[in-house]
Amino acid sequence: MSDVVITVRGESNARVRAEEAAVRVTVSTDGPARGPVVERAQERAASVQDGLVAHLRSGEVSEWSSARVSVWSDRPWNNEGAQLPLVHHAAVELSATFTDAGALSWWLGDVAESDDVQVTAVEWRLSPTTRARVEREVAADAVHVAVERATAYADALGLASVSAVEIADAGLLAAHPETPAPLGARMMAASAGGPSFSLQPPEIVVTSVVEGRFRAE
């Protein structure tokens, strides 16, 4: 039998407990007078920042920032179609990365007591070092799976040796891929849901899919 080209796909994944939580909150105020509205937003934001600084010093927060400050005004309309007096608004967006779920739960419970603070997002993730390590391990395992599949096909054909010709992320070996997969491993949360005040880090699923072309003889 002449040489045969075998094309296979290898997949692998790992489940790793999340290590960090990126949280975003918005402090927003409104009222009929611009000065007091802005002042109240600044005071409430300063209080939130003080809590973040305390957690940063204790090592429960790795970083925080005040992303954006917005001040604007509008004139709302009532149910009868009449335009009401001017209303002023102020908003301050803050973000922080927590490395301790217990500290995050306590902090969210504290800031949620104010009507001026809204928690807009809590995103669980791995640390950069862990993510890079796990992605390398999962990608290597996906290649091993592809080699094993190609070897099994070759054995079934009575061919003795298998050598790699091409290895690529899923979709890159196709002649006309419709939706090429991004390079490297894909990462997503294993579970999703709204933030609560008794938070447990979810598992992060790190997945790698590769395609390989092998020559068997």
PDB file of C-alpha atoms in Angstrom:
ATOM      1  CA  MET A   1       0.000   0.000   0.000  1.00  0.00           C
ATOM      2  CA  SER A   2       1.311   3.468  -0.869  1.00  0.00           C
ATOM      3  CA  ASP A   3       1.620   6.318   1.615  1.00  0.00           C
ATOM      4  CA  VAL A   4      -1.656   7.531   3.084  1.00  0.00           C
ATOM      5  CA  VAL A   5      -2.349  11.036   4.408  1.00  0.00           C
ATOM      6  CA  ILE A   6      -4.500  10.982   7.544  1.00  0.00           C
ATOM      7  CA  THR A   7      -6.226  14.115   8.860  1.00  0.00           C
ATOM      8  CA  VAL A   8      -7.565  14.058  12.412  1.00  0.00           C
ATOM      9  CA  ARG A   9      -8.710  16.382  15.166  1.00  0.00           C
ATOM     10  CA  GLY A  10      -7.464  16.325  18.747  1.00  0.00           C
ATOM     11  CA  GLU A  11      -9.317  17.884  21.672  1.00  0.00           C
ATOM     12  CA  SER A  12      -8.449  18.350  25.321  1.00  0.00           C
ATOM     13  CA  ASN A  13      -9.720  20.389  28.251  1.00  0.00           C
ATOM     14  CA  ALA A  14      -8.939  21.057  31.877  1.00  0.00           C
ATOM     15  CA  ARG A  15     -11.100  22.389  34.698  1.00  0.00           C
ATOM     16  CA  VAL A  16      -9.329  24.759  37.065  1.00  0.00           C
ATOM     17  CA  ARG A  17     -10.801  26.656  40.002  1.00  0.00           C
ATOM     18  CA  ALA A  18     -10.941  30.402  39.313  1.00  0.00           C
ATOM     19  CA  GLU A  19      -8.329  32.421  41.179  1.00  0.00           C
ATOM     20  CA  GLU A  20      -9.424  35.994  40.522  1.00  0.00           C
ATOM     21  CA  ALA A  21     -12.622  37.986  40.143  1.00  0.00           C
ATOM     22  CA  ALA A  22     -12.726  41.204  38.129  1.00  0.00           C
ATOM     23  CA  VAL A  23     -15.571  43.325  39.495  1.00  0.00           C
ATOM     24  CA  ARG A  24     -17.001  46.592  38.174  1.00  0.00           C
ATOM     25  CA  VAL A  25     -19.245  48.978  40.068  1.00  0.00           C
ATOM     26  CA  THR A  26     -20.847  52.287  39.179  1.00  0.00           C
ATOM     27  CA  VAL A  27     -21.571  55.068  41.665  1.00  0.00           C
ATOM     28  CA  SER A  28     -24.391  57.226  40.281  1.00  0.00           C
ATOM     29  CA  THR A  29     -26.315  60.166  41.699  1.00  0.00           C
ATOM     30  CA  ASP A  30     -28.886  62.619  40.384  1.00  0.00           C
ATOM     31  CA  GLY A  31     -30.779  65.672  41.534  1.00  0.00           C
ATOM     32  CA  PRO A  32     -31.964  69.179  40.668  1.00  0.00           C
ATOM     33  CA  ALA A  33     -28.664  70.951  41.477  1.00  0.00           C
ATOM     34  CA  ARG A  34     -25.443  70.090  39.658  1.00  0.00           C
ATOM     35  CA  GLY A  35     -23.006  70.938  42.473  1.00  0.00           C
ATOM     36  CA  PRO A  36     -24.551  68.749  45.200  1.00  0.00           C
ATOM     37  CA  VAL A  37     -25.025  65.881  42.731  1.00  0.00           C
ATOM     38  CA  VAL A  38     -21.350  65.866  41.750  1.00  0.00           C
ATOM     39  CA  GLU A  39     -20.248  66.280  45.369  1.00  0.00           C
ATOM     40  CA  ARG A  40     -22.380  63.356  46.544  1.00  0.00           C
ATOM     41  CA  ALA A  41     -20.998  61.127  43.756  1.00  0.00           C
ATOM     42  CA  GLN A  42     -17.431  62.059  44.672  1.00  0.00           C
ATOM     43  CA  GLU A  43     -18.014  61.368  48.366  1.00  0.00           C
ATOM     44  CA  ARG A  44     -19.629  57.986  47.755  1.00  0.00           C
ATOM     45  CA  ALA A  45     -16.939  57.000  45.244  1.00  0.00           C
ATOM     46  CA  ALA A  46     -14.252  57.983  47.748  1.00  0.00           C
ATOM     47  CA  SER A  47     -15.857  55.698  50.315  1.00  0.00           C
ATOM     48  CA  VAL A  48     -15.817  52.788  47.843  1.00  0.00           C
ATOM     49  CA  GLN A  49     -12.196  53.554  46.952  1.00  0.00           C
ATOM     50  CA  ASP A  50     -11.199  53.551  50.631  1.00  0.00           C
ATOM     51  CA  GLY A  51     -12.548  50.008  50.940  1.00  0.00           C
ATOM     52  CA  LEU A  52     -10.607  48.899  47.870  1.00  0.00           C
ATOM     53  CA  VAL A  53      -7.402  50.456  49.203  1.00  0.00           C
ATOM     54  CA  ALA A  54      -7.848  48.563  52.483  1.00  0.00           C
ATOM     55  CA  HIS A  55      -8.251  45.274  50.596  1.00  0.00           C
ATOM     56  CA  LEU A  56      -5.262  46.135  48.422  1.00  0.00           C
ATOM     57  CA  ARG A  57      -3.086  46.617  51.495  1.00  0.00           C
ATOM     58  CA  SER A  58      -4.239  43.296  52.950  1.00  0.00           C
ATOM     59  CA  GLY A  59      -3.423  41.483  49.689  1.00  0.00           C
ATOM     60  CA  GLU A  60      -7.046  40.572  48.862  1.00  0.00           C
ATOM     61  CA  VAL A  61      -7.103  42.955  45.879  1.00  0.00           C
ATOM     62  CA  SER A  62      -4.304  42.898  43.311  1.00  0.00           C
ATOM     63  CA  GLU A  63      -5.300  46.134  41.532  1.00  0.00           C
ATOM     64  CA  TRP A  64      -8.077  48.689  41.278  1.00  0.00           C
ATOM     65  CA  SER A  65      -8.839  51.743  39.196  1.00  0.00           C
ATOM     66  CA  SER A  66     -11.371  54.506  38.714  1.00  0.00           C
ATOM     67  CA  ALA A  67     -12.158  54.035  35.049  1.00  0.00           C
ATOM     68  CA  ARG A  68     -14.444  56.924  34.117  1.00  0.00           C
ATOM     69  CA  VAL A  69     -16.295  59.925  35.529  1.00  0.00           C
ATOM     70  CA  SER A  70     -19.389  61.234  33.743  1.00  0.00           C
ATOM     71  CA  VAL A  71     -21.525  64.317  34.439  1.00  0.00           C
ATOM     72  CA  TRP A  72     -24.549  65.200  32.326  1.00  0.00           C
ATOM     73  CA  SER A  73     -27.985  66.809  32.467  1.00  0.00           C
ATOM     74  CA  ASP A  74     -31.356  66.222  30.856  1.00  0.00           C
ATOM     75  CA  ARG A  75     -34.956  67.356  31.059  1.00  0.00           C
ATOM     76  CA  PRO A  76     -37.320  64.390  31.450  1.00  0.00           C
ATOM     77  CA  TRP A  77     -40.928  64.310  30.293  1.00  0.00           C
ATOM     78  CA  ASN A  78     -43.971  63.481  32.396  1.00  0.00           C
ATOM     79  CA  ASN A  79     -46.916  61.291  31.394  1.00  0.00           C
ATOM     80  CA  GLU A  80     -48.775  64.283  30.008  1.00  0.00           C
ATOM     81  CA  GLY A  81     -46.009  65.178  27.562  1.00  0.00           C
ATOM     82  CA  ALA A  82     -44.741  68.168  29.494  1.00  0.00           C
ATOM     83  CA  GLN A  83     -41.012  68.673  29.946  1.00  0.00           C
ATOM     84  CA  LEU A  84     -39.910  68.732  33.566  1.00  0.00           C
ATOM     85  CA  PRO A  85     -37.150  70.836  35.169  1.00  0.00           C
ATOM     86  CA  LEU A  86     -33.525  70.017  34.482  1.00  0.00           C
ATOM     87  CA  VAL A  87     -32.099  66.920  36.245  1.00  0.00           C
ATOM     88  CA  HIS A  88     -28.351  66.575  36.750  1.00  0.00           C
ATOM     89  CA  HIS A  89     -26.525  63.232  36.861  1.00  0.00           C
ATOM     90  CA  ALA A  90     -23.048  62.108  37.900  1.00  0.00           C
ATOM     91  CA  ALA A  91     -21.474  58.656  37.636  1.00  0.00           C
ATOM     92  CA  VAL A  92     -18.123  57.176  38.613  1.00  0.00           C
ATOM     93  CA  GLU A  93     -17.058  53.744  37.338  1.00  0.00           C
ATOM     94  CA  LEU A  94     -14.605  51.688  39.386  1.00  0.00           C
ATOM     95  CA  SER A  95     -13.044  48.290  38.792  1.00  0.00           C
ATOM     96  CA  ALA A  96     -10.947  45.957  40.931  1.00  0.00           C
ATOM     97  CA  THR A  97      -9.423  42.490  40.787  1.00  0.00           C
ATOM     98  CA  PHE A  98     -10.072  40.418  43.916  1.00  0.00           C
ATOM     99  CA  THR A  99      -7.917  37.390  44.717  1.00  0.00           C
ATOM    100  CA  ASP A 100     -10.013  36.307  47.716  1.00  0.00           C
ATOM    101  CA  ALA A 101     -13.643  35.217  47.279  1.00  0.00           C
ATOM    102  CA  GLY A 102     -14.513  35.814  50.929  1.00  0.00           C
ATOM    103  CA  ALA A 103     -13.210  39.380  50.799  1.00  0.00           C
ATOM    104  CA  LEU A 104     -15.148  39.978  47.575  1.00  0.00           C
ATOM    105  CA  SER A 105     -18.377  38.702  49.145  1.00  0.00           C
ATOM    106  CA  TRP A 106     -17.907  40.981  52.146  1.00  0.00           C
ATOM    107  CA  TRP A 107     -17.070  43.993  49.982  1.00  0.00           C
ATOM    108  CA  LEU A 108     -20.058  43.495  47.658  1.00  0.00           C
ATOM    109  CA  GLY A 109     -22.385  43.214  50.634  1.00  0.00           C
ATOM    110  CA  ASP A 110     -20.960  46.436  52.025  1.00  0.00           C
ATOM    111  CA  VAL A 111     -21.209  48.549  48.853  1.00  0.00           C
ATOM    112  CA  ALA A 112     -24.659  47.162  47.967  1.00  0.00           C
ATOM    113  CA  GLU A 113     -26.110  48.807  51.075  1.00  0.00           C
ATOM    114  CA  SER A 114     -26.011  52.134  49.229  1.00  0.00           C
ATOM    115  CA  ASP A 115     -28.672  52.952  46.660  1.00  0.00           C
ATOM    116  CA  ASP A 116     -26.028  54.996  44.808  1.00  0.00           C
ATOM    117  CA  VAL A 117     -23.856  51.953  43.985  1.00  0.00           C
ATOM    118  CA  GLN A 118     -24.643  49.345  41.335  1.00  0.00           C
ATOM    119  CA  VAL A 119     -22.546  46.209  40.784  1.00  0.00           C
ATOM    120  CA  THR A 120     -22.375  45.918  36.980  1.00  0.00           C
ATOM    121  CA  ALA A 121     -20.169  42.843  36.488  1.00  0.00           C
ATOM    122  CA  VAL A 122     -18.283  40.067  38.269  1.00  0.00           C
ATOM    123  CA  GLU A 123     -16.000  38.092  35.938  1.00  0.00           C
ATOM    124  CA  TRP A 124     -14.154  35.055  37.290  1.00  0.00           C
ATOM    125  CA  ARG A 125     -10.816  34.138  35.721  1.00  0.00           C
ATOM    126  CA  LEU A 126      -7.428  32.527  36.203  1.00  0.00           C
ATOM    127  CA  SER A 127      -4.265  34.434  36.999  1.00  0.00           C
ATOM    128  CA  PRO A 128      -2.119  35.148  33.916  1.00  0.00           C
ATOM    129  CA  THR A 129       0.566  32.715  35.091  1.00  0.00           C
ATOM    130  CA  THR A 130      -1.877  29.864  35.695  1.00  0.00           C
ATOM    131  CA  ARG A 131      -3.766  30.541  32.455  1.00  0.00           C
ATOM    132  CA  ALA A 132      -0.573  30.407  30.383  1.00  0.00           C
ATOM    133  CA  ARG A 133       0.575  27.190  32.073  1.00  0.00           C
ATOM    134  CA  VAL A 134      -2.785  25.414  31.692  1.00  0.00           C
ATOM    135  CA  GLU A 135      -3.176  26.512  28.062  1.00  0.00           C
ATOM    136  CA  ARG A 136       0.242  25.056  27.224  1.00  0.00           C
ATOM    137  CA  GLU A 137      -0.597  21.780  28.960  1.00  0.00           C
ATOM    138  CA  VAL A 138      -4.013  21.468  27.304  1.00  0.00           C
ATOM    139  CA  ALA A 139      -2.642  22.330  23.841  1.00  0.00           C
ATOM    140  CA  ALA A 140       0.098  19.706  24.200  1.00  0.00           C
ATOM    141  CA  ASP A 141      -2.440  17.100  25.293  1.00  0.00           C
ATOM    142  CA  ALA A 142      -4.665  17.920  22.305  1.00  0.00           C
ATOM    143  CA  VAL A 143      -1.708  17.237  19.996  1.00  0.00           C
ATOM    144  CA  HIS A 144      -1.088  13.899  21.753  1.00  0.00           C
ATOM    145  CA  VAL A 145      -4.739  12.969  21.169  1.00  0.00           C
ATOM    146  CA  ALA A 146      -4.388  13.802  17.467  1.00  0.00           C
ATOM    147  CA  VAL A 147      -1.248  11.638  17.204  1.00  0.00           C
ATOM    148  CA  GLU A 148      -3.006   8.735  18.923  1.00  0.00           C
ATOM    149  CA  ARG A 149      -5.975   8.958  16.547  1.00  0.00           C
ATOM    150  CA  ALA A 150      -3.738   9.078  13.500  1.00  0.00           C
ATOM    151  CA  THR A 151      -1.800   6.073  14.800  1.00  0.00           C
ATOM    152  CA  ALA A 152      -5.030   4.138  15.351  1.00  0.00           C
ATOM    153  CA  TYR A 153      -6.113   4.824  11.766  1.00  0.00           C
ATOM    154  CA  ALA A 154      -2.717   3.761  10.480  1.00  0.00           C
ATOM    155  CA  ASP A 155      -2.838   0.540  12.498  1.00  0.00           C
ATOM    156  CA  ALA A 156      -6.262  -0.240  11.058  1.00  0.00           C
ATOM    157  CA  LEU A 157      -4.804   0.147   7.577  1.00  0.00           C
ATOM    158  CA  GLY A 158      -1.842  -2.060   8.382  1.00  0.00           C
ATOM    159  CA  LEU A 159       0.643   0.790   8.144  1.00  0.00           C
ATOM    160  CA  ALA A 160       3.609   0.802  10.516  1.00  0.00           C
ATOM    161  CA  SER A 161       4.756   4.398  10.933  1.00  0.00           C
ATOM    162  CA  VAL A 162       3.102   7.809  11.279  1.00  0.00           C
ATOM    163  CA  SER A 163       4.816  11.164  10.846  1.00  0.00           C
ATOM    164  CA  ALA A 164       3.305  14.616  11.278  1.00  0.00           C
ATOM    165  CA  VAL A 165       2.941  16.812   8.204  1.00  0.00           C
ATOM    166  CA  GLU A 166       0.907  19.711   9.626  1.00  0.00           C
ATOM    167  CA  ILE A 167      -0.512  20.690  13.022  1.00  0.00           C
ATOM    168  CA  ALA A 168      -2.813  23.695  13.415  1.00  0.00           C
ATOM    169  CA  ASP A 169      -5.625  25.143  15.491  1.00  0.00           C
ATOM    170  CA  ALA A 170      -9.067  23.896  14.489  1.00  0.00           C
ATOM    171  CA  GLY A 171     -10.223  25.269  11.130  1.00  0.00           C
ATOM    172  CA  LEU A 172      -6.818  26.378   9.860  1.00  0.00           C
ATOM    173  CA  LEU A 173      -6.217  23.202   7.842  1.00  0.00           C
ATOM    174  CA  ALA A 174      -9.529  23.484   6.006  1.00  0.00           C
ATOM    175  CA  ALA A 175      -9.365  24.695   2.407  1.00  0.00           C
ATOM    176  CA  HIS A 176     -12.024  27.358   3.020  1.00  0.00           C
ATOM    177  CA  PRO A 177     -12.773  27.584   6.751  1.00  0.00           C
ATOM    178  CA  GLU A 178     -16.036  29.369   7.457  1.00  0.00           C
ATOM    179  CA  THR A 179     -15.327  30.327  11.058  1.00  0.00           C
ATOM    180  CA  PRO A 180     -11.653  29.803  11.891  1.00  0.00           C
ATOM    181  CA  ALA A 181     -10.939  29.143  15.543  1.00  0.00           C
ATOM    182  CA  PRO A 182      -8.654  31.641  17.285  1.00  0.00           C
ATOM    183  CA  LEU A 183      -5.065  30.690  17.912  1.00  0.00           C
ATOM    184  CA  GLY A 184      -4.361  29.072  21.253  1.00  0.00           C
ATOM    185  CA  ALA A 185      -6.714  27.638  23.789  1.00  0.00           C
ATOM    186  CA  ARG A 186     -10.217  28.924  24.424  1.00  0.00           C
ATOM    187  CA  MET A 187     -11.282  29.717  27.976  1.00  0.00           C
ATOM    188  CA  MET A 188     -14.783  30.055  29.410  1.00  0.00           C
ATOM    189  CA  ALA A 189     -16.461  29.840  32.780  1.00  0.00           C
ATOM    190  CA  ALA A 190     -17.911  26.452  33.632  1.00  0.00           C
ATOM    191  CA  SER A 191     -20.915  28.067  35.281  1.00  0.00           C
ATOM    192  CA  ALA A 192     -22.518  31.467  35.055  1.00  0.00           C
ATOM    193  CA  GLY A 193     -24.975  33.467  37.062  1.00  0.00           C
ATOM    194  CA  GLY A 194     -25.590  36.756  38.778  1.00  0.00           C
ATOM    195  CA  PRO A 195     -23.365  37.818  41.646  1.00  0.00           C
ATOM    196  CA  SER A 196     -24.474  36.907  45.173  1.00  0.00           C
ATOM    197  CA  PHE A 197     -22.999  37.822  48.534  1.00  0.00           C
ATOM    198  CA  SER A 198     -21.731  34.338  49.371  1.00  0.00           C
ATOM    199  CA  LEU A 199     -19.496  33.762  46.398  1.00  0.00           C
ATOM    200  CA  GLN A 200     -17.601  30.595  45.536  1.00  0.00           C
ATOM    201  CA  PRO A 201     -15.106  30.657  42.650  1.00  0.00           C
ATOM    202  CA  PRO A 202     -16.427  28.574  39.724  1.00  0.00           C
ATOM    203  CA  GLU A 203     -14.339  26.215  37.680  1.00  0.00           C
ATOM    204  CA  ILE A 204     -12.816  27.619  34.499  1.00  0.00           C
ATOM    205  CA  VAL A 205     -12.776  25.243  31.521  1.00  0.00           C
ATOM    206  CA  VAL A 206      -9.682  25.695  29.344  1.00  0.00           C
ATOM    207  CA  THR A 207     -10.126  23.959  25.992  1.00  0.00           C
ATOM    208  CA  SER A 208      -7.815  23.355  23.039  1.00  0.00           C
ATOM    209  CA  VAL A 209      -8.797  21.886  19.668  1.00  0.00           C
ATOM    210  CA  VAL A 210      -6.159  21.102  17.035  1.00  0.00           C
ATOM    211  CA  GLU A 211      -6.163  19.513  13.601  1.00  0.00           C
ATOM    212  CA  GLY A 212      -3.290  17.419  12.336  1.00  0.00           C
ATOM    213  CA  ARG A 213      -2.295  15.987   8.997  1.00  0.00           C
ATOM    214  CA  PHE A 214      -0.100  12.883   9.147  1.00  0.00           C
ATOM    215  CA  ARG A 215       1.613  10.656   6.619  1.00  0.00           C
ATOM    216  CA  ALA A 216       1.378   6.928   7.301  1.00  0.00           C
ATOM    217  CA  GLU A 217       3.510   4.337   5.514  1.00  0.00           C
TER     218      GLU A 217
END
